Amino acid sequence: MYPWPSNVFTSPDEATATGLRLAYDDTVVPRNASDEPFPVADYNGRFDGFSPNSQIRFLFPAGVDPTNLPPIDDVDQSLTENSLTILLRADTGEKWIHFAEIDARAPSADRQAVFVRPMKRLDFGARYVVAVRDLVDPTGKPIEPSPAFRALRDKLPTDVPQIEALRPQYETMFAALEKAGIPRQSLQLAWDFTTASNEVLTRDVRHILPDLKMRAAAGNLGFTLTDVRVDPPELPNLKIAAKGTFKVPSYLTGDGGPGEVFARDAAGLPQFQKLVDADMYIAIPRDAWDAGVPAKVYVYGHGLLGSGEEAFTSPMTRKPTLPSVSTSGACLIATSTSSAERFSPIT
């Protein structure tokens, strides 16, 4: 599926705000250990583009030497005329600030993706072009473009219908790049993608929000403290470490864990199902307690397959310069350690 995201995985649809609709083929998407493909039908029917926060990526089988990629500690390099990676809004020619890095967890160079990470969210409903040039493999050898991309770049005829069908789209893409001062002959790879419209991406949340506010405003959601420890010896920075649960309105099927989706009505809109219990963790640092004034609350968000209990050891609980901060956290349902056993391995 690389490069991704890509307009290759869309089809024209005049009924949408972007003029496109996602069109994933379930024969090319990742499959789990049970040989089941990622369920694409809901995405194809619902979205008119890709997320503005998509993790842009590409791959060369020879691998990529990351030495001269625009780094995370100097992202302005991505806007220079010599940047090896280019992210461009097609209609305005605006270069998008980003950094690029190789996948540090890849099992081998031939499966090592390069990530292009925007430093600000992409615009809604906009076409973007990604281009790369002057890359070398880990041995220092210049990377050759694929035969398919070379045919499009150099206007070489082929007998492959899929490549020929892409020519009009690629010509507009090359034109946008050349207008920005990036000659097509310098490119090793380029592709385009379109971000989804604001209307489509926010529709579910906008529909849920009034109902959610009504239920929260009633003041009857409730919480329960199940464990309150004062001066916990294993957490010397804390005066109080508390655990409990709080009620959360659920608009999801089942228990809302991995594999569950929005419970939709006939119009395709999410509907309230029930109140469910979610875990919570509250940490009051000793410095905040000793200050004797109301403390501000810092909400801790754990990473993938992490835990809300990390709030007890968050760096914010160890900063004496922030004595008026308390920390709270929760286990993010479907992305925490407690949900790990329900994930299907990807083949």
Coordinates of C-alpha atoms in Angstrom, one line a residue:
M1 CA 0.0 0.0 0.0
Y2 CA 3.0 2.3 -0.1
P3 CA 3.3 5.2 -0.6
W4 CA 0.4 6.2 1.7
P5 CA -1.9 8.0 1.9
S6 CA -2.4 8.2 -1.8
N7 CA -5.2 9.2 -4.2
V8 CA -4.7 5.9 -5.8
F9 CA -7.0 4.6 -3.1
T10 CA -9.8 7.0 -4.0
S11 CA -12.4 7.2 -6.8
P12 CA -14.3 10.2 -8.2
D13 CA -17.6 11.2 -6.5
E14 CA -19.2 14.5 -7.4
A15 CA -21.5 14.2 -4.4
T16 CA -18.7 14.8 -1.9
A17 CA -17.1 18.1 -0.9
T18 CA -13.7 17.0 -2.2
G19 CA -15.0 15.3 -5.4
L20 CA -13.5 12.0 -4.2
R21 CA -14.3 9.1 -2.0
L22 CA -12.0 6.5 -0.4
A23 CA -11.9 3.3 -2.5
Y24 CA -9.7 0.8 -0.7
D25 CA -9.4 -2.6 -2.2
D26 CA -9.6 -5.3 0.5
T27 CA -7.2 -7.5 -1.5
V28 CA -4.3 -5.1 -0.8
V29 CA -4.9 -3.9 2.8
P30 CA -3.1 -5.6 5.8
R31 CA -4.6 -8.9 7.0
N32 CA -4.6 -10.2 10.6
A33 CA -3.3 -13.5 11.8
S34 CA -6.6 -15.1 10.9
D35 CA -6.1 -14.0 7.3
E36 CA -9.0 -11.4 7.6
P37 CA -8.5 -8.1 5.8
F38 CA -8.9 -4.8 7.4
P39 CA -12.6 -3.9 7.1
V40 CA -12.6 -1.2 4.4
A41 CA -16.3 -1.0 3.6
D42 CA -17.2 1.6 6.2
Y43 CA -14.2 3.8 5.3
N44 CA -15.0 3.7 1.6
G45 CA -18.6 4.6 2.1
R46 CA -18.0 7.4 4.7
F47 CA -14.9 9.4 3.9
D48 CA -14.1 11.8 1.1
G49 CA -10.4 11.9 1.7
F50 CA -7.7 11.0 4.3
S51 CA -7.2 12.3 7.8
P52 CA -5.3 15.7 7.9
N53 CA -3.2 14.0 10.6
S54 CA -2.2 11.1 8.4
Q55 CA 1.2 9.6 9.0
I56 CA 2.7 10.0 5.5
R57 CA 5.1 7.2 4.5
F58 CA 7.0 5.6 1.7
L59 CA 9.4 2.8 1.1
F60 CA 12.3 1.9 -1.2
P61 CA 13.3 -1.8 -1.2
A62 CA 17.0 -0.9 -1.0
G63 CA 16.5 1.1 2.2
V64 CA 17.2 4.8 2.8
D65 CA 20.2 6.5 4.4
P66 CA 18.5 9.0 6.8
T67 CA 21.5 11.3 7.2
N68 CA 20.3 14.3 5.2
L69 CA 16.6 14.0 5.8
P70 CA 15.1 17.1 7.5
P71 CA 15.5 16.3 11.2
I72 CA 13.1 16.8 14.1
D73 CA 15.5 19.3 15.7
D74 CA 15.7 21.5 12.6
V75 CA 12.3 21.2 10.8
D76 CA 13.0 24.5 8.9
Q77 CA 15.3 22.4 6.6
S78 CA 12.1 21.0 5.1
L79 CA 11.3 24.4 3.6
T80 CA 14.6 25.0 1.9
E81 CA 15.1 24.6 -1.8
N82 CA 17.4 21.6 -1.3
S83 CA 15.2 19.6 1.1
L84 CA 15.2 15.9 0.1
T85 CA 11.5 15.6 1.0
I86 CA 8.9 18.0 -0.1
L87 CA 5.3 18.3 1.2
L88 CA 3.3 20.8 -0.9
R89 CA -0.3 22.0 -1.0
A90 CA -1.0 21.6 -4.6
D91 CA -3.4 24.5 -5.2
T92 CA -1.5 27.2 -3.4
G93 CA 2.1 25.9 -3.8
E94 CA 2.7 26.3 0.0
K95 CA 5.5 24.1 1.3
W96 CA 4.4 22.3 4.5
I97 CA 6.9 22.2 7.4
H98 CA 7.8 18.7 8.4
F99 CA 10.5 16.3 9.5
A100 CA 11.3 12.9 8.1
E101 CA 12.7 9.8 9.7
I102 CA 13.1 6.1 9.0
D103 CA 11.1 3.4 10.9
A104 CA 13.5 2.5 13.8
R105 CA 11.5 -0.7 14.5
A106 CA 11.6 -2.1 10.9
P107 CA 12.9 -5.7 10.9
S108 CA 15.1 -5.1 7.8
A109 CA 16.2 -2.4 5.4
D110 CA 13.9 -3.6 2.7
R111 CA 10.9 -3.1 5.0
Q112 CA 12.1 0.2 6.5
A113 CA 9.5 2.9 5.8
V114 CA 10.4 6.6 5.7
F115 CA 7.9 8.7 7.6
V116 CA 7.1 12.3 6.6
R117 CA 5.7 14.0 9.7
P118 CA 4.0 17.4 9.3
M119 CA 4.6 19.8 12.1
K120 CA 1.2 21.3 11.7
R121 CA -2.1 19.7 10.8
L122 CA -2.9 19.6 7.1
D123 CA -5.9 21.6 5.9
F124 CA -9.3 20.0 5.4
G125 CA -10.4 19.1 1.9
A126 CA -7.0 19.9 0.2
R127 CA -4.8 18.1 -2.2
Y128 CA -1.2 17.6 -1.2
V129 CA 1.8 16.4 -3.1
V130 CA 4.7 14.5 -1.6
A131 CA 8.0 14.3 -3.4
V132 CA 11.5 12.9 -2.7
R133 CA 14.8 13.4 -4.4
D134 CA 18.6 12.8 -4.0
L135 CA 18.1 9.9 -1.6
V136 CA 20.8 7.2 -1.3
D137 CA 20.6 3.8 0.2
P138 CA 22.6 2.7 3.3
T139 CA 25.7 2.0 1.2
G140 CA 25.6 5.5 -0.4
K141 CA 24.3 4.4 -3.7
P142 CA 21.7 6.7 -5.4
I143 CA 18.2 5.2 -5.3
E144 CA 16.6 4.5 -8.6
P145 CA 12.9 5.3 -9.2
S146 CA 10.6 2.4 -9.8
P147 CA 9.9 1.6 -13.4
A148 CA 6.3 2.7 -13.0
F149 CA 7.2 6.1 -11.6
R150 CA 10.0 6.6 -14.2
A151 CA 7.4 5.9 -16.9
L152 CA 5.1 8.6 -15.5
R153 CA 7.9 11.1 -14.8
D154 CA 9.7 10.7 -18.2
K155 CA 6.5 10.2 -20.3
L156 CA 7.5 6.8 -21.4
P157 CA 4.6 4.8 -22.9
T158 CA 3.6 1.5 -21.3
D159 CA 1.1 -1.3 -22.0
V160 CA -0.1 -1.2 -18.3
P161 CA -3.6 0.3 -18.2
Q162 CA -3.3 1.3 -14.5
I163 CA -0.2 3.4 -15.2
E164 CA -1.7 5.0 -18.3
A165 CA -4.8 5.9 -16.3
L166 CA -2.7 7.9 -13.8
R167 CA -1.0 10.1 -16.4
P168 CA -3.5 13.1 -16.3
Q169 CA -3.4 13.1 -12.5
Y170 CA 0.4 12.9 -12.4
E171 CA 0.8 15.7 -15.0
T172 CA -1.1 18.1 -12.8
M173 CA 1.0 17.0 -9.9
F174 CA 4.3 17.5 -11.7
A175 CA 3.0 20.9 -12.8
A176 CA 2.4 21.9 -9.2
L177 CA 5.9 20.8 -8.2
E178 CA 7.6 22.6 -11.1
K179 CA 5.7 25.8 -10.3
A180 CA 7.2 25.5 -6.8
G181 CA 10.7 25.2 -8.4
I182 CA 11.0 21.4 -8.2
P183 CA 11.8 19.9 -11.6
R184 CA 10.2 16.6 -12.4
Q185 CA 13.5 15.1 -13.6
S186 CA 15.0 15.4 -10.1
L187 CA 12.4 13.2 -8.5
Q188 CA 12.8 9.6 -7.3
L189 CA 9.2 9.4 -6.2
A190 CA 6.1 11.7 -6.0
W191 CA 2.5 11.1 -5.3
D192 CA -0.6 13.0 -4.2
F193 CA -3.4 12.6 -1.7
T194 CA -6.5 14.6 -0.6
T195 CA -7.5 15.3 2.9
A196 CA -11.1 14.7 4.0
S197 CA -13.5 17.6 4.4
N198 CA -14.3 19.2 7.7
E199 CA -18.0 18.3 7.3
V200 CA -17.3 14.6 7.0
L201 CA -14.6 14.3 9.6
T202 CA -16.6 16.1 12.3
R203 CA -20.1 14.9 11.5
D204 CA -20.1 12.1 14.1
V205 CA -18.7 14.3 16.9
R206 CA -21.1 17.2 16.1
H207 CA -24.0 14.8 16.2
I208 CA -23.0 13.3 19.6
L209 CA -22.0 16.5 21.3
P210 CA -25.4 17.9 22.2
D211 CA -26.5 14.6 23.7
L212 CA -23.2 14.3 25.6
K213 CA -23.5 17.8 27.0
M214 CA -27.0 17.1 28.1
R215 CA -26.1 14.0 30.0
A216 CA -23.0 15.6 31.6
A217 CA -25.0 18.7 32.5
A218 CA -27.5 16.6 34.4
G219 CA -24.7 15.9 36.9
N220 CA -25.6 12.3 37.4
L221 CA -22.7 10.6 35.6
G222 CA -21.0 9.9 38.9
F223 CA -17.6 8.5 40.0
T224 CA -16.4 6.1 42.6
L225 CA -13.1 6.1 44.5
T226 CA -11.9 2.6 45.1
D227 CA -8.4 3.1 46.6
V228 CA -7.0 6.2 48.2
R229 CA -3.4 6.0 49.5
V230 CA -1.8 8.8 51.6
D231 CA 1.9 9.2 51.6
P232 CA 2.5 6.0 49.4
P233 CA 6.1 4.9 50.2
E234 CA 6.7 3.7 46.6
L235 CA 5.7 7.2 45.3
P236 CA 7.7 9.6 47.4
N237 CA 6.8 12.6 45.3
L238 CA 3.1 12.1 46.0
K239 CA 0.9 13.0 49.0
I240 CA -2.1 11.2 47.6
A241 CA -2.5 8.5 45.0
A242 CA -6.1 7.6 44.3
K243 CA -7.8 5.1 42.0
G244 CA -11.4 4.9 41.0
T245 CA -13.9 4.8 38.1
F246 CA -16.2 7.3 36.5
K247 CA -19.2 7.0 34.2
V248 CA -18.8 7.6 30.5
P249 CA -21.6 7.8 28.0
S250 CA -21.0 5.2 25.3
Y251 CA -22.1 5.5 21.7
L252 CA -20.2 2.3 20.7
T253 CA -21.3 -1.3 20.2
G254 CA -20.4 -3.8 22.9
D255 CA -18.1 -2.6 25.6
G256 CA -16.3 -0.1 23.4
G257 CA -13.1 -2.0 23.3
P258 CA -11.0 -3.1 20.3
G259 CA -13.1 -4.1 17.4
E260 CA -16.2 -2.1 18.5
V261 CA -17.6 0.6 16.3
F262 CA -20.2 3.4 16.5
A263 CA -23.7 2.1 17.0
R264 CA -25.4 3.9 14.1
D265 CA -29.0 4.5 13.3
A266 CA -30.6 4.1 9.9
A267 CA -29.2 7.5 8.9
G268 CA -25.7 6.4 9.8
L269 CA -25.4 8.6 12.9
P270 CA -24.0 7.4 16.3
Q271 CA -26.6 6.8 19.0
F272 CA -26.3 6.6 22.8
Q273 CA -26.1 3.1 24.1
K274 CA -25.4 3.1 27.9
L275 CA -23.2 4.5 30.6
V276 CA -20.0 2.5 31.1
D277 CA -17.3 2.6 33.8
A278 CA -13.8 3.9 33.0
D279 CA -10.8 3.7 35.2
M280 CA -9.3 6.9 36.6
Y281 CA -6.1 7.8 38.5
I282 CA -5.5 10.9 40.6
A283 CA -2.1 12.1 41.8
I284 CA -1.6 15.0 44.2
P285 CA 2.1 15.9 44.4
R286 CA 3.5 16.6 47.9
D287 CA 4.6 20.1 46.7
A288 CA 1.0 20.9 45.6
W289 CA -0.4 19.6 48.9
D290 CA 2.1 21.6 51.0
A291 CA 1.4 24.8 49.0
G292 CA -2.0 25.0 50.7
V293 CA -3.8 26.5 47.7
P294 CA -6.1 25.0 45.1
A295 CA -4.1 23.1 42.5
K296 CA -4.6 23.2 38.8
V297 CA -5.3 19.9 37.1
Y298 CA -3.0 18.4 34.5
V299 CA -4.6 15.6 32.5
Y300 CA -2.1 12.9 31.6
G301 CA -2.5 11.0 28.3
H302 CA -0.7 7.7 28.0
G303 CA 0.7 6.3 24.8
L304 CA -0.4 3.2 22.8
L305 CA -0.8 0.2 25.1
G306 CA 0.0 2.4 28.1
S307 CA -2.0 2.9 31.3
G308 CA -3.6 5.8 33.1
E309 CA -1.6 4.6 36.2
E310 CA 1.4 6.3 34.6
A311 CA -0.1 9.6 35.9
F312 CA 1.4 8.6 39.3
T313 CA 4.9 8.8 37.9
S314 CA 4.4 11.5 35.3
P315 CA 7.3 14.1 35.1
M316 CA 4.7 16.7 36.2
T317 CA 4.6 15.2 39.6
R318 CA 8.3 15.7 40.0
K319 CA 8.6 19.4 39.1
P320 CA 9.1 21.5 42.2
T321 CA 8.7 24.6 40.0
L322 CA 5.1 23.6 39.5
P323 CA 3.8 23.3 43.0
S324 CA 0.1 24.0 42.1
V325 CA -0.3 21.1 39.7
S326 CA -2.2 17.9 40.3
T327 CA -2.2 15.0 37.8
S328 CA -5.1 12.9 36.6
G329 CA -5.2 10.1 34.1
A330 CA -7.4 7.4 32.6
C331 CA -7.0 4.2 30.7
L332 CA -7.9 5.1 27.1
I333 CA -10.3 2.4 26.2
A334 CA -9.1 0.2 23.3
T335 CA -5.5 1.7 23.4
S336 CA -4.4 0.7 26.9
T337 CA -2.5 -2.4 28.3
S338 CA -5.9 -3.8 29.4
S339 CA -7.0 -4.0 25.8
A340 CA -3.9 -5.6 24.4
E341 CA -5.1 -9.2 24.4
R342 CA -8.0 -8.3 22.2
F343 CA -5.8 -7.0 19.3
S344 CA -5.4 -9.3 16.3
P345 CA -1.8 -9.6 15.2
I346 CA -1.1 -8.2 11.7
T347 CA 0.5 -10.5 9.2

